[in-house]
mmCIF file of C-alpha atoms in Angstrom:
data_model
loop_
_atom_site.group_PDB
_atom_site.id
_atom_site.type_symbol
_atom_site.label_atom_id
_atom_site.label_comp_id
_atom_site.label_asym_id
_atom_site.label_seq_id
_atom_site.Cartn_x
_atom_site.Cartn_y
_atom_site.Cartn_z
ATOM 1 C CA MET A 1 -5.856 -59.938 -21.957
ATOM 2 C CA LYS A 2 -7.114 -58.550 -18.365
ATOM 3 C CA GLN A 3 -6.563 -54.726 -17.866
ATOM 4 C CA ASN A 4 -4.593 -55.546 -15.033
ATOM 5 C CA GLU A 5 -2.202 -57.595 -17.258
ATOM 6 C CA GLN A 6 -2.428 -55.198 -19.748
ATOM 7 C CA PHE A 7 -0.469 -52.368 -17.748
ATOM 8 C CA GLU A 8 1.584 -55.711 -15.930
ATOM 9 C CA PRO A 9 4.250 -54.713 -17.916
ATOM 10 C CA ARG A 10 4.417 -50.941 -17.673
ATOM 11 C CA ARG A 11 4.458 -51.294 -13.592
ATOM 12 C CA ARG A 12 6.878 -53.680 -13.428
ATOM 13 C CA ALA A 13 9.399 -50.801 -15.382
ATOM 14 C CA ARG A 14 7.589 -47.789 -12.682
ATOM 15 C CA ARG A 15 9.623 -50.912 -10.542
ATOM 16 C CA ARG A 16 12.848 -51.248 -12.136
ATOM 17 C CA ALA A 17 13.421 -47.697 -12.570
ATOM 18 C CA LEU A 18 12.502 -47.154 -9.540
ATOM 19 C CA GLN A 19 15.948 -49.193 -8.198
ATOM 20 C CA ALA A 20 17.614 -47.668 -11.383
ATOM 21 C CA ILE A 21 17.086 -44.284 -10.719
ATOM 22 C CA TYR A 22 17.792 -44.894 -6.395
ATOM 23 C CA GLN A 23 21.404 -46.554 -7.710
ATOM 24 C CA TRP A 24 21.049 -43.079 -9.809
ATOM 25 C CA GLN A 25 20.853 -40.927 -6.705
ATOM 26 C CA MET A 26 23.645 -43.057 -4.951
ATOM 27 C CA THR A 27 26.025 -43.271 -7.099
ATOM 28 C CA GLY A 28 26.174 -40.420 -9.601
ATOM 29 C CA GLN A 29 26.498 -42.968 -12.232
ATOM 30 C CA ASP A 30 25.171 -42.240 -15.785
ATOM 31 C CA ALA A 31 21.781 -43.202 -16.968
ATOM 32 C CA THR A 32 23.699 -44.753 -20.071
ATOM 33 C CA THR A 33 25.614 -46.678 -16.959
ATOM 34 C CA ILE A 34 22.538 -47.973 -15.733
ATOM 35 C CA LEU A 35 20.801 -49.156 -18.567
ATOM 36 C CA ALA A 36 23.391 -50.729 -19.629
ATOM 37 C CA GLN A 37 24.008 -52.834 -15.970
ATOM 38 C CA PHE A 38 20.341 -53.385 -16.001
ATOM 39 C CA GLN A 39 19.679 -55.301 -19.590
ATOM 40 C CA GLU A 40 22.898 -57.640 -18.569
ATOM 41 C CA ALA A 41 21.606 -58.353 -15.148
ATOM 42 C CA GLN A 42 17.893 -58.423 -15.007
ATOM 43 C CA ASP A 43 14.791 -60.192 -17.215
ATOM 44 C CA PHE A 44 12.962 -57.605 -18.441
ATOM 45 C CA ASN A 45 10.531 -60.271 -20.158
ATOM 46 C CA ASN A 46 7.196 -59.218 -19.854
ATOM 47 C CA VAL A 47 8.366 -55.471 -19.128
ATOM 48 C CA ASP A 48 8.041 -52.336 -20.942
ATOM 49 C CA GLU A 49 11.448 -51.869 -21.627
ATOM 50 C CA ALA A 50 11.091 -47.969 -23.734
ATOM 51 C CA TYR A 51 9.006 -46.751 -20.794
ATOM 52 C CA PHE A 52 12.140 -47.739 -18.501
ATOM 53 C CA GLU A 53 14.671 -46.722 -20.362
ATOM 54 C CA ARG A 54 12.335 -43.185 -20.913
ATOM 55 C CA LEU A 55 11.867 -42.841 -17.019
ATOM 56 C CA LEU A 56 14.964 -43.105 -16.094
ATOM 57 C CA ARG A 57 16.708 -40.714 -18.822
ATOM 58 C CA GLY A 58 13.843 -38.429 -17.988
ATOM 59 C CA VAL A 59 14.306 -38.893 -14.468
ATOM 60 C CA SER A 60 17.751 -38.859 -13.746
ATOM 61 C CA GLY A 61 18.348 -36.216 -17.546
ATOM 62 C CA GLU A 62 15.564 -33.435 -15.926
ATOM 63 C CA ALA A 63 16.317 -33.770 -11.931
ATOM 64 C CA GLU A 64 16.459 -30.068 -12.084
ATOM 65 C CA ALA A 65 13.499 -29.437 -12.848
ATOM 66 C CA VAL A 66 11.201 -32.412 -11.607
ATOM 67 C CA ASP A 67 12.728 -30.937 -8.518
ATOM 68 C CA ALA A 68 11.428 -27.445 -9.117
ATOM 69 C CA ILE A 69 7.996 -28.734 -9.274
ATOM 70 C CA LEU A 70 7.873 -31.036 -6.079
ATOM 71 C CA GLN A 71 9.783 -28.545 -4.301
ATOM 72 C CA PRO A 72 6.681 -26.616 -3.967
ATOM 73 C CA CYS A 73 4.377 -29.065 -2.512
ATOM 74 C CA LEU A 74 6.674 -29.830 -0.218
ATOM 75 C CA ASP A 75 7.010 -29.283 3.917
ATOM 76 C CA ARG A 76 10.678 -29.648 3.712
ATOM 77 C CA PRO A 77 13.170 -29.137 1.560
ATOM 78 C CA LEU A 78 13.727 -32.515 -0.556
ATOM 79 C CA GLU A 79 16.866 -33.302 0.260
ATOM 80 C CA GLU A 80 15.531 -34.100 3.610
ATOM 81 C CA VAL A 81 12.517 -36.758 2.091
ATOM 82 C CA ASP A 82 13.321 -39.782 2.699
ATOM 83 C CA ILE A 83 15.869 -41.611 0.089
ATOM 84 C CA MET A 84 13.189 -44.095 -1.692
ATOM 85 C CA GLU A 85 10.006 -41.393 -1.366
ATOM 86 C CA ARG A 86 12.234 -38.958 -3.419
ATOM 87 C CA VAL A 87 12.763 -41.625 -6.017
ATOM 88 C CA VAL A 88 8.476 -42.135 -6.468
ATOM 89 C CA LEU A 89 8.207 -38.459 -6.548
ATOM 90 C CA ARG A 90 10.445 -37.870 -8.976
ATOM 91 C CA ILE A 91 9.287 -40.867 -11.016
ATOM 92 C CA GLY A 92 5.457 -39.465 -10.416
ATOM 93 C CA ALA A 93 5.979 -35.970 -10.620
ATOM 94 C CA TRP A 94 7.941 -36.582 -14.365
ATOM 95 C CA GLU A 95 4.979 -39.071 -15.142
ATOM 96 C CA LEU A 96 2.203 -36.311 -14.582
ATOM 97 C CA LEU A 97 4.619 -33.553 -16.991
ATOM 98 C CA HIS A 98 5.157 -35.279 -19.566
ATOM 99 C CA SER A 99 2.376 -38.407 -20.285
ATOM 100 C CA PRO A 100 -0.273 -36.276 -20.283
ATOM 101 C CA GLU A 101 -1.504 -39.825 -21.897
ATOM 102 C CA ILE A 102 -1.671 -41.786 -18.602
ATOM 103 C CA PRO A 103 -4.554 -39.805 -16.447
ATOM 104 C CA TYR A 104 -2.947 -37.977 -13.122
ATOM 105 C CA ARG A 105 -5.256 -40.327 -10.790
ATOM 106 C CA VAL A 106 -3.179 -43.717 -12.500
ATOM 107 C CA VAL A 107 -0.034 -41.904 -11.946
ATOM 108 C CA LEU A 108 -1.031 -41.213 -7.841
ATOM 109 C CA ASP A 109 -2.332 -44.967 -7.465
ATOM 110 C CA GLU A 110 1.252 -46.098 -9.082
ATOM 111 C CA SER A 111 3.257 -43.774 -6.798
ATOM 112 C CA VAL A 112 1.447 -44.585 -3.499
ATOM 113 C CA ASP A 113 1.904 -48.205 -4.602
ATOM 114 C CA LEU A 114 5.470 -47.988 -5.346
ATOM 115 C CA ALA A 115 5.634 -45.860 -2.070
ATOM 116 C CA HIS A 116 3.897 -48.917 -0.143
ATOM 117 C CA ARG A 117 5.893 -51.455 -1.094
ATOM 118 C CA PHE A 118 9.318 -49.659 -1.166
ATOM 119 C CA GLY A 119 9.084 -47.283 0.987
ATOM 120 C CA SER A 120 8.768 -45.765 4.601
ATOM 121 C CA GLU A 121 5.537 -46.628 6.980
ATOM 122 C CA GLN A 122 4.030 -44.140 5.995
ATOM 123 C CA GLY A 123 5.480 -42.760 3.127
ATOM 124 C CA HIS A 124 2.786 -43.800 0.418
ATOM 125 C CA SER A 125 1.260 -40.989 2.616
ATOM 126 C CA PHE A 126 3.482 -38.659 2.092
ATOM 127 C CA VAL A 127 3.811 -39.552 -1.485
ATOM 128 C CA ASN A 128 -0.002 -39.216 -2.689
ATOM 129 C CA ALA A 129 -0.456 -35.727 -0.881
ATOM 130 C CA VAL A 130 2.433 -33.968 -2.316
ATOM 131 C CA LEU A 131 2.309 -35.207 -5.931
ATOM 132 C CA ASP A 132 -2.059 -34.314 -5.477
ATOM 133 C CA LYS A 133 -0.807 -30.778 -4.959
ATOM 134 C CA ALA A 134 1.844 -31.335 -8.301
ATOM 135 C CA ALA A 135 -0.610 -32.135 -9.736
ATOM 136 C CA LYS A 136 -3.451 -29.820 -9.255
ATOM 137 C CA ASN A 137 -0.031 -27.323 -10.571
ATOM 138 C CA LEU A 138 1.014 -29.806 -13.620
ATOM 139 C CA ARG A 139 -2.438 -30.966 -14.572
ATOM 140 C CA PRO A 140 -5.336 -28.647 -13.240
ATOM 141 C CA ILE A 141 -8.071 -29.128 -16.180
ATOM 142 C CA GLU A 142 -7.414 -32.883 -15.413
ATOM 143 C CA VAL A 143 -8.384 -32.185 -11.453
ATOM 144 C CA ASP A 144 -10.878 -30.578 -11.819
ATOM 145 C CA MET A 145 -12.977 -32.500 -14.167
ATOM 146 C CA PRO A 146 -15.936 -34.379 -12.131
ATOM 147 C CA GLN A 147 -15.022 -37.448 -12.004
ATOM 148 C CA SER A 148 -17.744 -40.185 -14.584
ATOM 149 C CA GLY A 149 -19.072 -43.089 -11.939
#
């Protein structure tokens, strides 16, 4: 299995989580309802369904804490950030906080990819800058480590 294929189920889980968290932001429905809708309507073949659920429940359940992490890294109130970028930022910040097994650079790369695919034209640059600041606050030792290469 190629490395890219190995990580594809988690990448797909993030994409599904982006859609589900967007729905949560727009409708205010609880995570359990959204999860049931997605499991009924979506094909979860080759998707890390457990990670999808972890992201959806984590971001929606800890939105205030995640937003408090993001706000000092922003140049404007979080509510003024484009809704898709807000979803991506919340996912990325939650992963930085709760998934230490995922290198922060991977979290940033995956978040930038989501913003590039689904956000506004320059949204990926904004997401990268904000999450880079958040990573310096949340994972200072990892960020300061010299890169091997």
